[in-house]
Short mmCIF file of C-alpha atoms and ligand atoms in Angstrom, two decimals:
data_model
loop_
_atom_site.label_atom_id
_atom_site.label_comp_id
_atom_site.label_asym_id
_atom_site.label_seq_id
_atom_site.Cartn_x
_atom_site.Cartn_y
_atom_site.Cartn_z
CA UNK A 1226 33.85 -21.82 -1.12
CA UNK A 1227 31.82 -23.56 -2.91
CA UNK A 1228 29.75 -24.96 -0.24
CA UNK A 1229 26.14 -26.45 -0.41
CA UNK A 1230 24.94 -23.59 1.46
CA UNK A 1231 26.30 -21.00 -0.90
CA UNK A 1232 25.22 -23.01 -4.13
CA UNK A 1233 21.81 -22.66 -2.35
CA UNK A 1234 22.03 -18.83 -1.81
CA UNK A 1235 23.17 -18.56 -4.96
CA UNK A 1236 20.37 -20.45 -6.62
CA UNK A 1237 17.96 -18.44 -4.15
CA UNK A 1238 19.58 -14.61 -5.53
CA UNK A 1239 19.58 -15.64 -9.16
CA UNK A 1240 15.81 -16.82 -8.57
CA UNK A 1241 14.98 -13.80 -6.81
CA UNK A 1242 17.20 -11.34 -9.81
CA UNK A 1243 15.27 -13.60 -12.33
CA UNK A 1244 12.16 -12.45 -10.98
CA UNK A 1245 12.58 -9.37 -10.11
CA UNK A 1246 13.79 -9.23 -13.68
CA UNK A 1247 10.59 -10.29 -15.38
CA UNK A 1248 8.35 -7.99 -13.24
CA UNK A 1249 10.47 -5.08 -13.84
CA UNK A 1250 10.59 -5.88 -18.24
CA UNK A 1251 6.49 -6.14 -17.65
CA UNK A 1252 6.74 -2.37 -16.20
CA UNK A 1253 6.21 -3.20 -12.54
CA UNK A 1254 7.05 0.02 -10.89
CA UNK A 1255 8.65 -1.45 -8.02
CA UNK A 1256 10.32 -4.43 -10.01
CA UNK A 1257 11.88 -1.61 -11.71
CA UNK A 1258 12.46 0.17 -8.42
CA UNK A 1259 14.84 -2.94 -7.28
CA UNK A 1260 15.81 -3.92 -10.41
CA UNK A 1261 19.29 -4.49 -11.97
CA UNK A 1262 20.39 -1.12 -12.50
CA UNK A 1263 19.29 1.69 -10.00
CA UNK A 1264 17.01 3.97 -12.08
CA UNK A 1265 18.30 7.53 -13.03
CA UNK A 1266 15.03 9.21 -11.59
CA UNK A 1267 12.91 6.72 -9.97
CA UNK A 1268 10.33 9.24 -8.58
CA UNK A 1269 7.90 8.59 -11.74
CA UNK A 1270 7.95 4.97 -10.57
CA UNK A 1271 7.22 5.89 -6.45
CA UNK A 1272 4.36 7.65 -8.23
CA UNK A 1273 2.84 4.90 -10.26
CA UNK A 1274 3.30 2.74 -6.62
CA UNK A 1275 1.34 5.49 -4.63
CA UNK A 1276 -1.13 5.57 -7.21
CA UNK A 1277 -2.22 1.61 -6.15
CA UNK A 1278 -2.96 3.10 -2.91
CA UNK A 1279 -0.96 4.53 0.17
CA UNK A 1280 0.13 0.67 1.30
CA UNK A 1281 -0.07 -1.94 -1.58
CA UNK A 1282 1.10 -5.83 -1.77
CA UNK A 1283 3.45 -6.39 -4.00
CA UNK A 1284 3.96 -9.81 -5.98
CA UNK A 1285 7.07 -10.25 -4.25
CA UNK A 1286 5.78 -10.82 -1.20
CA UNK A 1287 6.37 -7.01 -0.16
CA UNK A 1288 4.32 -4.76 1.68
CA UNK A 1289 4.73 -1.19 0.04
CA UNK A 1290 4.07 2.34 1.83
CA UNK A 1291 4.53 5.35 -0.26
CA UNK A 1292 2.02 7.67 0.94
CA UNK A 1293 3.21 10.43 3.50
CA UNK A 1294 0.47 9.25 6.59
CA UNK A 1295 1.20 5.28 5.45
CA UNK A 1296 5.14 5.78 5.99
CA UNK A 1297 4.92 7.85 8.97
CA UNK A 1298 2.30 6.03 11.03
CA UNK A 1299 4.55 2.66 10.43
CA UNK A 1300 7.46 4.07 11.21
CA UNK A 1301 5.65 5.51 14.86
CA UNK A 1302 4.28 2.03 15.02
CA UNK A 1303 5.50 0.07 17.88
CA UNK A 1304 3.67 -2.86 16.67
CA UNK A 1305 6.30 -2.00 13.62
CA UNK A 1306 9.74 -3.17 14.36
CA UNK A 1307 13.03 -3.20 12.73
CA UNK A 1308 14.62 -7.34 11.88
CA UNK A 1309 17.84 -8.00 12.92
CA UNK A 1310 19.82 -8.76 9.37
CA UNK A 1311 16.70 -7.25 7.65
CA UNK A 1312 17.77 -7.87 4.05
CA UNK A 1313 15.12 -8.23 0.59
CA UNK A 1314 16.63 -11.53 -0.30
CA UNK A 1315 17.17 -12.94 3.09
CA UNK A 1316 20.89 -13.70 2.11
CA UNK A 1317 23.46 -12.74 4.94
CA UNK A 1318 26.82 -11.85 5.06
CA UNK A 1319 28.27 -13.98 7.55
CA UNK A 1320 30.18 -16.93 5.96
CA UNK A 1321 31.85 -18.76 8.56
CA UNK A 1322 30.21 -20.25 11.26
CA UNK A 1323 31.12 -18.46 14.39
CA UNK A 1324 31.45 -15.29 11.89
CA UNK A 1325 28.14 -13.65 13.90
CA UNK A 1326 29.69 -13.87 17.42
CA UNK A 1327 33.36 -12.57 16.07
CA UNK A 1328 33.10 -9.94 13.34
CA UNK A 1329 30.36 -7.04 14.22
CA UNK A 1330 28.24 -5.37 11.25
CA UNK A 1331 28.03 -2.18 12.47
CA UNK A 1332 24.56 -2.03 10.37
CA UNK A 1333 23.37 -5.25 10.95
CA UNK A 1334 24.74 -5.76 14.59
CA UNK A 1335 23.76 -2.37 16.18
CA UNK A 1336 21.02 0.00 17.07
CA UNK A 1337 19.56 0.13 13.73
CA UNK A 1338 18.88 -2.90 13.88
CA UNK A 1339 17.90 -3.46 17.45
CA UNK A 1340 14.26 -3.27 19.09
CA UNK A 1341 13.98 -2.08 22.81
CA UNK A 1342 14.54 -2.55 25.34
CA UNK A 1343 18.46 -2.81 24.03
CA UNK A 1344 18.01 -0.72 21.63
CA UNK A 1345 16.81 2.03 23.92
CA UNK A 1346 19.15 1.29 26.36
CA UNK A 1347 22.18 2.03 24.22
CA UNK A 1348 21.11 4.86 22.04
CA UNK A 1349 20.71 6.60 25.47
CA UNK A 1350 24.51 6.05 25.47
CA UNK A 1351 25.71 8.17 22.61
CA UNK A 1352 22.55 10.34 22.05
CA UNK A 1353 24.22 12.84 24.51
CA UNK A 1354 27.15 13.59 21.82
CA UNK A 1355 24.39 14.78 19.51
CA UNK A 1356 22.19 17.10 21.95
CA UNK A 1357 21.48 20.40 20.83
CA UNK A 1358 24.46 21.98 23.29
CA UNK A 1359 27.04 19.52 22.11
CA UNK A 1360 25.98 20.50 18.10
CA UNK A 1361 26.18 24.71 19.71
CA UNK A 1362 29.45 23.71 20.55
CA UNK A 1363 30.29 21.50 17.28
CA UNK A 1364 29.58 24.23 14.60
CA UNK A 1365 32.53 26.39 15.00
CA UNK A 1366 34.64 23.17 14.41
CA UNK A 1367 32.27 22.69 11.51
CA UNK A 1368 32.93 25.88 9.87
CA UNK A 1369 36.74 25.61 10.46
CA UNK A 1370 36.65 22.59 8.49
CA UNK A 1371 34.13 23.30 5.81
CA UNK A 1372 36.51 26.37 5.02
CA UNK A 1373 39.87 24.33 5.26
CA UNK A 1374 38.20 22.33 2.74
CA UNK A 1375 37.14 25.30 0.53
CA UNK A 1376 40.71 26.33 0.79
CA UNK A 1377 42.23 23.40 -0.91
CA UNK A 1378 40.33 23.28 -3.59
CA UNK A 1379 42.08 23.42 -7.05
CA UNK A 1380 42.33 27.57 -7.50
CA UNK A 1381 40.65 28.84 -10.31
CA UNK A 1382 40.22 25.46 -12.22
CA UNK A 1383 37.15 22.74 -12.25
CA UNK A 1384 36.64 20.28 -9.43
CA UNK A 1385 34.58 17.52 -8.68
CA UNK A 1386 32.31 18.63 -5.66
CA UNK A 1387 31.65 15.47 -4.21
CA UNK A 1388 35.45 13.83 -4.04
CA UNK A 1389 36.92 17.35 -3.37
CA UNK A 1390 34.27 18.71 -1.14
CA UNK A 1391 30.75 17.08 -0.18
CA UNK A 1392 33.17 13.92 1.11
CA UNK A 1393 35.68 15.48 2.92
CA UNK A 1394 33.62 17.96 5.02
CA UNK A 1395 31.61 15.07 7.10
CA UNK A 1396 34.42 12.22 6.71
CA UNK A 1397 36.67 15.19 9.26
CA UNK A 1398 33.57 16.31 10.96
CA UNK A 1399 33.46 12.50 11.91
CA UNK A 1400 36.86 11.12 12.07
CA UNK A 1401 36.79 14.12 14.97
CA UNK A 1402 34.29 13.19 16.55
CA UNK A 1403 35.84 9.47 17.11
CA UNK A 1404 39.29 10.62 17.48
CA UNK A 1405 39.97 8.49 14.05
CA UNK A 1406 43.27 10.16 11.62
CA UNK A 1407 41.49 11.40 8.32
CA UNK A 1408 44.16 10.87 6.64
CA UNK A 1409 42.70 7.07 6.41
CA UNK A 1410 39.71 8.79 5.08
CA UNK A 1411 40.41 6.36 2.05
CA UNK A 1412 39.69 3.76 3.97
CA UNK A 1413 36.16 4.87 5.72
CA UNK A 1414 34.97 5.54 1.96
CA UNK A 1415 35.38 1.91 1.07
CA UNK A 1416 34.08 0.99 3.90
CA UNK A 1417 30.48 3.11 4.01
CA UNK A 1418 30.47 2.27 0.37
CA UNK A 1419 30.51 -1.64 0.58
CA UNK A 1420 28.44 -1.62 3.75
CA UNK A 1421 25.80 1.07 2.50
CA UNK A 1422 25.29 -0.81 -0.55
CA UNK A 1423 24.04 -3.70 0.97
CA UNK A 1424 20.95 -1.86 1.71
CA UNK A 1425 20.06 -2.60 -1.57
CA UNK A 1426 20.08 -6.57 -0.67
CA UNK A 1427 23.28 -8.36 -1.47
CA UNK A 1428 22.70 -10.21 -5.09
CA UNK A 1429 26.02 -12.02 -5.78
CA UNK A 1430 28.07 -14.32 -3.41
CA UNK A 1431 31.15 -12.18 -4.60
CA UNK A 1432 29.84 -8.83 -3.16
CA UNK A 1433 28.43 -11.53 -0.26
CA UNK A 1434 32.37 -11.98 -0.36
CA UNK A 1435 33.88 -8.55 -0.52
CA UNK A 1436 31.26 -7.33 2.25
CA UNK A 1437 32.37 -10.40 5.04
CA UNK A 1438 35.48 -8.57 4.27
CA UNK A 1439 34.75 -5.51 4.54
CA UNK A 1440 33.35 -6.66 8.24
CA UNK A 1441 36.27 -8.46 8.77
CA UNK A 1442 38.60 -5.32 8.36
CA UNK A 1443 36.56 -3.12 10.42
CA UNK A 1444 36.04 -5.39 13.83
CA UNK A 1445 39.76 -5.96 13.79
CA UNK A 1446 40.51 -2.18 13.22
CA UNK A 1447 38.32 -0.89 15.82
CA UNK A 1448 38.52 -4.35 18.00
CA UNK A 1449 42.77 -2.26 17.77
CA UNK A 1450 41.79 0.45 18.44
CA UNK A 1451 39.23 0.29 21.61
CA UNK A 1452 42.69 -1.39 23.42
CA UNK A 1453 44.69 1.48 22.41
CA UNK A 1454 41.92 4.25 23.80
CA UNK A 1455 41.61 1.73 26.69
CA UNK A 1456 45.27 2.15 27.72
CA UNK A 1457 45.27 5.46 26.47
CA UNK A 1458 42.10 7.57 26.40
CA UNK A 1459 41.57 10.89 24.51
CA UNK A 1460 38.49 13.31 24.53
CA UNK A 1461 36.34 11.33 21.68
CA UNK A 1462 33.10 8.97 21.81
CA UNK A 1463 35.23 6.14 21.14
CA UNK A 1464 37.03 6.67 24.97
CA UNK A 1465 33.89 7.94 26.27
CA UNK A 1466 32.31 4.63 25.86
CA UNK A 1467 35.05 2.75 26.98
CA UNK A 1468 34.34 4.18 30.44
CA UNK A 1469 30.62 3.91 30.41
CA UNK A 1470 29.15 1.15 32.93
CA UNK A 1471 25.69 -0.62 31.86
CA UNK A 1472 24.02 -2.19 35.31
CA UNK A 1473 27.30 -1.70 36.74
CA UNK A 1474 29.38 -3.17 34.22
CA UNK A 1475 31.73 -1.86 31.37
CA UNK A 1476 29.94 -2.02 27.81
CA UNK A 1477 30.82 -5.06 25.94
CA UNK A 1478 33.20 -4.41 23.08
CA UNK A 1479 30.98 -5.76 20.44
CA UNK A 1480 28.69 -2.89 21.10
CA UNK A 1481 30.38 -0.03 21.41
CA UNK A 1482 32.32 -1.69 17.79
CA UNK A 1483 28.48 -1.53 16.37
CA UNK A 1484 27.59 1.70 17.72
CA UNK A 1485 31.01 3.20 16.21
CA UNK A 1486 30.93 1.73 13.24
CA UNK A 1487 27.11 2.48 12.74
CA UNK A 1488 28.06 6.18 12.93
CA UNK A 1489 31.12 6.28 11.18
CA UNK A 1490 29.49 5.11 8.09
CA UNK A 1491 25.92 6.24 8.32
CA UNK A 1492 27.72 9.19 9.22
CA UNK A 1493 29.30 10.42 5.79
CA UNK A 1494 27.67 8.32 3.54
CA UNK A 1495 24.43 9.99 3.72
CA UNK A 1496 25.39 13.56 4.34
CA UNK A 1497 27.85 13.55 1.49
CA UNK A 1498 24.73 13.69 -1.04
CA UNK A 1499 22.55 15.72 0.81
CA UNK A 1500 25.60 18.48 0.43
CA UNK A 1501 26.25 17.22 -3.15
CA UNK A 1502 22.43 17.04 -3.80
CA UNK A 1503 21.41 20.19 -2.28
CA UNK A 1504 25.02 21.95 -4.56
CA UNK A 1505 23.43 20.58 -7.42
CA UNK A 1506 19.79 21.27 -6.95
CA UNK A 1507 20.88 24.88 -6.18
CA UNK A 1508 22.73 25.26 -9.29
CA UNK A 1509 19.66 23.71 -11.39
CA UNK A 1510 17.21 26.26 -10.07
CA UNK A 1511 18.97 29.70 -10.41
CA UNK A 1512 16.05 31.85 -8.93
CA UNK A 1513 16.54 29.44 -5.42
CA UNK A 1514 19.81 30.02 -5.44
CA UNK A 1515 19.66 33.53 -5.91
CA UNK A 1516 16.85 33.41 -2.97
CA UNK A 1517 19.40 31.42 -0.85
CA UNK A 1518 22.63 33.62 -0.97
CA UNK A 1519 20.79 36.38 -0.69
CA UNK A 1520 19.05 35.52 2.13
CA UNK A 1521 21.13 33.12 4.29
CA UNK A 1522 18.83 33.31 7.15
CA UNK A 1523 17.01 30.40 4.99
CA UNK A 1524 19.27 28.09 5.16
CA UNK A 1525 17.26 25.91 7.61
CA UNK A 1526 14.34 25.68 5.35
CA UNK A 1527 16.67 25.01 2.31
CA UNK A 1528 18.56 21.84 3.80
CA UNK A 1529 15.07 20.82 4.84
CA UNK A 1530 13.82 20.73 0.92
CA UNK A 1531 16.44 19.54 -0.02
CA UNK A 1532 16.39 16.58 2.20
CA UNK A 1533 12.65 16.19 0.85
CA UNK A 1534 13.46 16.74 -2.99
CA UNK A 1535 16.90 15.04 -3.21
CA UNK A 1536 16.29 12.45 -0.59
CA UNK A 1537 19.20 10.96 0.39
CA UNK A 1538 17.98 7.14 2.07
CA UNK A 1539 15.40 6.56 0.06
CA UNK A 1540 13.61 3.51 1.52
CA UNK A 1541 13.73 1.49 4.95
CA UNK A 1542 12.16 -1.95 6.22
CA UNK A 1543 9.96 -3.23 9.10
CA UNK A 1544 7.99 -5.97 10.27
CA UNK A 1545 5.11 -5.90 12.29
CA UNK A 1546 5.11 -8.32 15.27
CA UNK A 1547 1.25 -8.79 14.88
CA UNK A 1548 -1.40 -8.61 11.82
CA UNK A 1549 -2.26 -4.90 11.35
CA UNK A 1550 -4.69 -3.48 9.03
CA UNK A 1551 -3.26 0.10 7.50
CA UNK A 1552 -5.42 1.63 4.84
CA UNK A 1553 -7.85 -0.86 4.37
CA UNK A 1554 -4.70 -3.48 3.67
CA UNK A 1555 -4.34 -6.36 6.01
CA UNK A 1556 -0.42 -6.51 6.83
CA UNK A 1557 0.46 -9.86 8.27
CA UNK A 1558 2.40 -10.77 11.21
CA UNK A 1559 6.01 -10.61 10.22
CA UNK A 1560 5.64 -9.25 6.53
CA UNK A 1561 8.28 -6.97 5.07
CA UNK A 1562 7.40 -3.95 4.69
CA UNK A 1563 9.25 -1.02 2.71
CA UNK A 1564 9.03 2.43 3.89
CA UNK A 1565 9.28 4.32 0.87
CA UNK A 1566 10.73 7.48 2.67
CA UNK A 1567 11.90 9.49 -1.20
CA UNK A 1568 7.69 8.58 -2.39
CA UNK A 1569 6.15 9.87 1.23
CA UNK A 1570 8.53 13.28 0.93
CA UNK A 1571 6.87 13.41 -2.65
CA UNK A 1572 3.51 13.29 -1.59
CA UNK A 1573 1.06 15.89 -3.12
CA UNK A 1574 -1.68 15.10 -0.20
CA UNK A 1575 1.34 16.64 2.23
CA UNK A 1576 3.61 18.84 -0.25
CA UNK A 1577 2.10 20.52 -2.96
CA UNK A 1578 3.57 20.73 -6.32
CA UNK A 1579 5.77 18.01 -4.51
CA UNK A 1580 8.38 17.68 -7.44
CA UNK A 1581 9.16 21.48 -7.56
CA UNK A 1582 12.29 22.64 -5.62
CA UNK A 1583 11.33 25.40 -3.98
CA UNK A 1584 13.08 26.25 -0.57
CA UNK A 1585 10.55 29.00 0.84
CA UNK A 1586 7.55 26.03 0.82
CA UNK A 1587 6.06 26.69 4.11
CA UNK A 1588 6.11 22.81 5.32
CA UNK A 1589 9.43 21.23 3.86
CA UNK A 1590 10.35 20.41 7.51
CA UNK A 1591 7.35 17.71 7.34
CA UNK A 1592 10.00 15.62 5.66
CA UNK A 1593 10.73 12.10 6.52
CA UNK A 1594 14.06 11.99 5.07
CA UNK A 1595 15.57 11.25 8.83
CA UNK A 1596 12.73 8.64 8.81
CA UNK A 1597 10.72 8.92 12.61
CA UNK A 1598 9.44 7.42 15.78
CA UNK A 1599 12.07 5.66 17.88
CA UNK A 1600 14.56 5.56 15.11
CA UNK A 1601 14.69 8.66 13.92
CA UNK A 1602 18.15 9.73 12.53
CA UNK A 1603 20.42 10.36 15.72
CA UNK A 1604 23.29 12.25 13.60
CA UNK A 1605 20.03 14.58 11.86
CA UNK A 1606 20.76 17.79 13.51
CA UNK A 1607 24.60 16.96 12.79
CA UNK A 1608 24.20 16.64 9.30
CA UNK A 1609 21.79 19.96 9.29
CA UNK A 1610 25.16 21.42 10.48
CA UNK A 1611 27.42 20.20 8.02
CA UNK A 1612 25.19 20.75 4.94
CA UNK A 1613 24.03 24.35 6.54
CA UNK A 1614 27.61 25.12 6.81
CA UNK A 1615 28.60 23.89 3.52
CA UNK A 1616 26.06 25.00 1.20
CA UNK A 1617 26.50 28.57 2.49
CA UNK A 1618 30.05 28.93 2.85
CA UNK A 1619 30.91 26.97 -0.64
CA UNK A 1620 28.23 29.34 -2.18
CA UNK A 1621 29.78 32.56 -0.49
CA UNK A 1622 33.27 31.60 -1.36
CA UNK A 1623 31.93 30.82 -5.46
CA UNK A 1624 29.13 32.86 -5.96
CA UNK A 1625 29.44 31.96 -9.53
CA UNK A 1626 29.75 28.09 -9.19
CA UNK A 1627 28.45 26.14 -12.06
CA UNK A 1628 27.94 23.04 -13.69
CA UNK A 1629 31.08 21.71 -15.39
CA UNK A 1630 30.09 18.30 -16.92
CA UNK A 1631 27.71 15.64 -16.80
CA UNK A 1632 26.26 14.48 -13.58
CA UNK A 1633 26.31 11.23 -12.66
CA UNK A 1634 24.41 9.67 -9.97
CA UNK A 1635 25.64 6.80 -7.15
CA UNK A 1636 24.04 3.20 -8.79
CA UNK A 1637 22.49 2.53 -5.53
CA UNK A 1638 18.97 2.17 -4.94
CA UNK A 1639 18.51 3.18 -1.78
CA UNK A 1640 21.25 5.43 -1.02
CA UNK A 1641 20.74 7.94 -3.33
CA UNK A 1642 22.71 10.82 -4.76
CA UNK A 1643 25.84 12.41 -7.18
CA UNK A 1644 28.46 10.17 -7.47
CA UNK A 1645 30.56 13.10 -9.43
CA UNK A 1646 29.19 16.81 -10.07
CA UNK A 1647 32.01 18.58 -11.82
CA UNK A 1648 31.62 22.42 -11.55
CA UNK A 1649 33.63 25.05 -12.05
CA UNK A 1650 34.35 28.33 -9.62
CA UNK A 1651 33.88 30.80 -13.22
CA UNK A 1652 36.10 33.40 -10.46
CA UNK A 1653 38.72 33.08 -8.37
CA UNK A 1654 37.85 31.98 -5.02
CA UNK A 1655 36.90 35.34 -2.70
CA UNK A 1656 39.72 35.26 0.16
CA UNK A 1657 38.66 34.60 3.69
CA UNK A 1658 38.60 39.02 4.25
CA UNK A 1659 35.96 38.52 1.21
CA UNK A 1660 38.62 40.53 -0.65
CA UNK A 1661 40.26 39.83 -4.40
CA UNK A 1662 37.01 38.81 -6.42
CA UNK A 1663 38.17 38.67 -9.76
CA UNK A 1664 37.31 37.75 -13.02
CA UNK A 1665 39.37 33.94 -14.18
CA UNK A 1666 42.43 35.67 -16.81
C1 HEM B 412 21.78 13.60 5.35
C2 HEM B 412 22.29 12.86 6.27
C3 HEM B 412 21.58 11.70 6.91
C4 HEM B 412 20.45 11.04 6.52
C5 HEM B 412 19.56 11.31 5.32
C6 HEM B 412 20.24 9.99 7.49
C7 HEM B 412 19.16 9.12 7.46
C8 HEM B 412 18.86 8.21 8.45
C9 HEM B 412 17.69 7.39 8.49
C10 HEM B 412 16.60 7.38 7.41
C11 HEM B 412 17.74 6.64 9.63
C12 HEM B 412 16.70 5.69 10.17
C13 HEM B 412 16.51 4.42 9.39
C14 HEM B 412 15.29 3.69 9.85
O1 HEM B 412 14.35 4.27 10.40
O2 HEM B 412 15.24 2.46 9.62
C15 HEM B 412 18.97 6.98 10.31
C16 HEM B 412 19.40 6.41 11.49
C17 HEM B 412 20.60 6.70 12.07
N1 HEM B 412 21.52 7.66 11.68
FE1 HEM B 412 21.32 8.91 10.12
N2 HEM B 412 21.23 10.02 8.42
C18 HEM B 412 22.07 11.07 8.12
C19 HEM B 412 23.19 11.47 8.82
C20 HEM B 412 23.66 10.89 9.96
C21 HEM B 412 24.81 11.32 10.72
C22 HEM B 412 25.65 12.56 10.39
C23 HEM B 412 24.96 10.44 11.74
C24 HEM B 412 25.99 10.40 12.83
C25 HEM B 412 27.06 11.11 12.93
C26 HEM B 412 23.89 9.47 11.64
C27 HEM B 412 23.70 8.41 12.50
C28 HEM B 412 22.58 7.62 12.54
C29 HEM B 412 22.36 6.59 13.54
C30 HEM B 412 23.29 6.23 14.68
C31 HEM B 412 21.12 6.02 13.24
C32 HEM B 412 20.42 4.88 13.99
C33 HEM B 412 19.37 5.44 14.91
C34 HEM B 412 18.55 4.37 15.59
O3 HEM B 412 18.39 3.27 15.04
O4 HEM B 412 18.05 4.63 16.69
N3 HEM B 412 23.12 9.77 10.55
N4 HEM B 412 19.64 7.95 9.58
#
């Protein structure tokens, strides 16, 4: 602690807060947008950045795409690539010098993060588990646990829907699909939590700290665990990657720790607010929710606005690997650029009346919510699943669900979504036969 290269990080984050700072008190939109605290409804600012033109330069030294064609034509850009440790403030999390080559960041060390040809090489690996067959054969599992779920909630009373519900459905539908014991569910929360939040760009050497640690803990967990499936394998990815052969030879274990850990927590810590934000968007807008119980068959083209008006990753990063001139702005070699995905899925040119919820708009599936090109969102038709399931069945079970408290939102910038939505049931739950719908005494 206390080294010369952290008193030089830290000088470099509290020059880079202290700017960012400054901008953001002078109004800068996207200052504000990765400013101190994470703004309650930063759509009006993704406007004001749009309105500078689909890709703008920011002060920062930021390339900025918040038009619809401007963040989809990067993102299908192979001369657009994704950096390795791609952070805003270029600080990393690895303290101790061999801490790279020992501990694995499952969002820094693995296919998120990689370019092809590796990167193609091992999403080929897993992408199998997520086919359309193997999500057929998935969503009667899914339903069995969304209405486990619906069955422990508190009977009659309030409940928060995200801890009691929007978690819980994909932390099982995960922790199944890796063969990992929910009742550590704990745990996984923590983890997606720290790790998800660095997306924001790590700003103090204590959450530099807690995150290391947070590495730390998981490489040794899973580094436990692939020995155990080794000596004794079950019917999960986790064992199913232990047998795989790359070239003739096993995969290393760093990898399949990445590739693991890169689902487990991209895995539930996105889905949980597109469940929690498409529950509360429903129960805002009492005509679509009408619309959607009533006609269930729409449930496709519901999750789909819902991942466009309550976007749930709201930005990503890449670099191009040559100059490249997008919309009359020239984008130099290795600039970082920030794919505003929440600002494109807002875009009137694409969506009109763009901040209206409104679940029978003919072209909500245009979102880019699951971003695109060689990237795109391997767990997306998973989590259409799970929210599918969820909003549905937790709407069937409650048809009189409502709000129960003040909302309050996550305080990260770019993962986006409740943090707590209290509601209450207003009847008893409606038993699995749909019988005994009563009034609360
Ligand atoms: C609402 C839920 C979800 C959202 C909004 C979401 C969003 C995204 C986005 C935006 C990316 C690409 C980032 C980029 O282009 O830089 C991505 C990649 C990824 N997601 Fe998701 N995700 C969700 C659910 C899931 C689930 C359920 C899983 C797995 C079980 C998953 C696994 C992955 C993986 C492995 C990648 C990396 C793909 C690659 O780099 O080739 N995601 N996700």
């Amino acid at each position: 602690m206390g080294t010369a290269r952290e008193s030089g990080l830290a000088a470099r984050m509290l020059a880079m807060r202290a700017l960012v700072g400054a901008l953001a008190a002078t109004g800068d939109p996207m200052a504000r947008v990765l400013g101190r605290r994470a703004l309650a409804d930063p759509y009006p600012a993704y406007e004001r950045i749009r309105a500078r033109g689909p890709v703008s330069k920011h002060v920062v030294g930021l390339h900025i795409a918040a038009s619809h064609d401007a963040a989809k034509s990067i993102l299908r850009d192979p001369r657009f690539q994704v950096e390795p440790a791609a952070d805003h403030v270029g600080v990393d999390w690895n303290i101790r010098p061999d801490d790279e080559r020992t501990l694995v960041h499952p969002m820094e060390q693995s296919i998120l993060t990689m370019n092809p040809p590796r990167h193609t090489e091992l999403r080929r690996l897993v992408a199998p588990w997520f086919s359309p067959k193997a999500l057929r054969e998935r969503r009667s599992h899914v339903e069995r646990m969304v209405d486990e779920r619906l069955d422990a909630l508190p009977r009659g009373g309030p409940f928060d829907l995200v801890e009691d519900f929007a978690i819980r459905v994909p932390i099982s539908v995960i922790c199944a699909l890796l063969g990992l014991s929910e009742a550590e569910h704990r745990r996984f929360v923590r983890w997606g939590t720290a790790l998800t939040g660095t997306l924001d760009g790590m700003r103090t050497l204590t959450e530099r700290r807690r995150v290391r640690a947070v590495v730390a803990e998981m490489t040794h967990y899973f580094g436990a665990l692939l020995a155990q499936r080794a000596r004794d394998p079950g019917d999960d990815l986790i064992s199913a990657l232990l047998q795989v052969e790359v070239a003739g030879r096993p995969l290393a274990a760093r990898d399949i720790i990445g590739l693991v850990g890169l689902i487990l927590v991209a895995g539930f810590d996105t889905t949980v607010n597109l469940i929690a934000g498409g529950t509360y968007a429903l129960l805002r807008h009492p005509e679509q929710r009408r619309l959607f119980m009533d006609e269930p068959e729409r449930a496709t083209d519901a999750v789909n606005e819902v991942l466009r008006y309550e976007t749930p990753v709201q930005f990503t990063l890449r670099v191009p690997r040559e100059p490249v001139s997008l919309h009359g702005v020239d984008v130099p070699s290795n600039a970082m650029t920030v794919v505003l995905l929440a600002a494109a899925n807002r875009d009137p040119e694409v969506f009109a009346q763009p901040h209206r919820f409104d679940i029978t708009r003919p072209n909500s599936h245009e979102h880019l919510a699951f971003s695109a090109g060689i990237h795109y969102c391997l767990g997306a038709g998973l989590a259409r699943v799970e929210a599918e399931v969820a909003l549905c069945r937790l709407l069937q079970r409650f048809p009189r669900l409502t709000l129960a408290g003040s909302v309050r939102y996550r305080r990260t910038r770019n993962i986006r979504g409740p943090l707590v939505l209290p509601v209450h049931p207003r009847l008893a739950p409606v038993t699995k036969s749909g019988q005994g719908i009563r009034r609360e005494p």
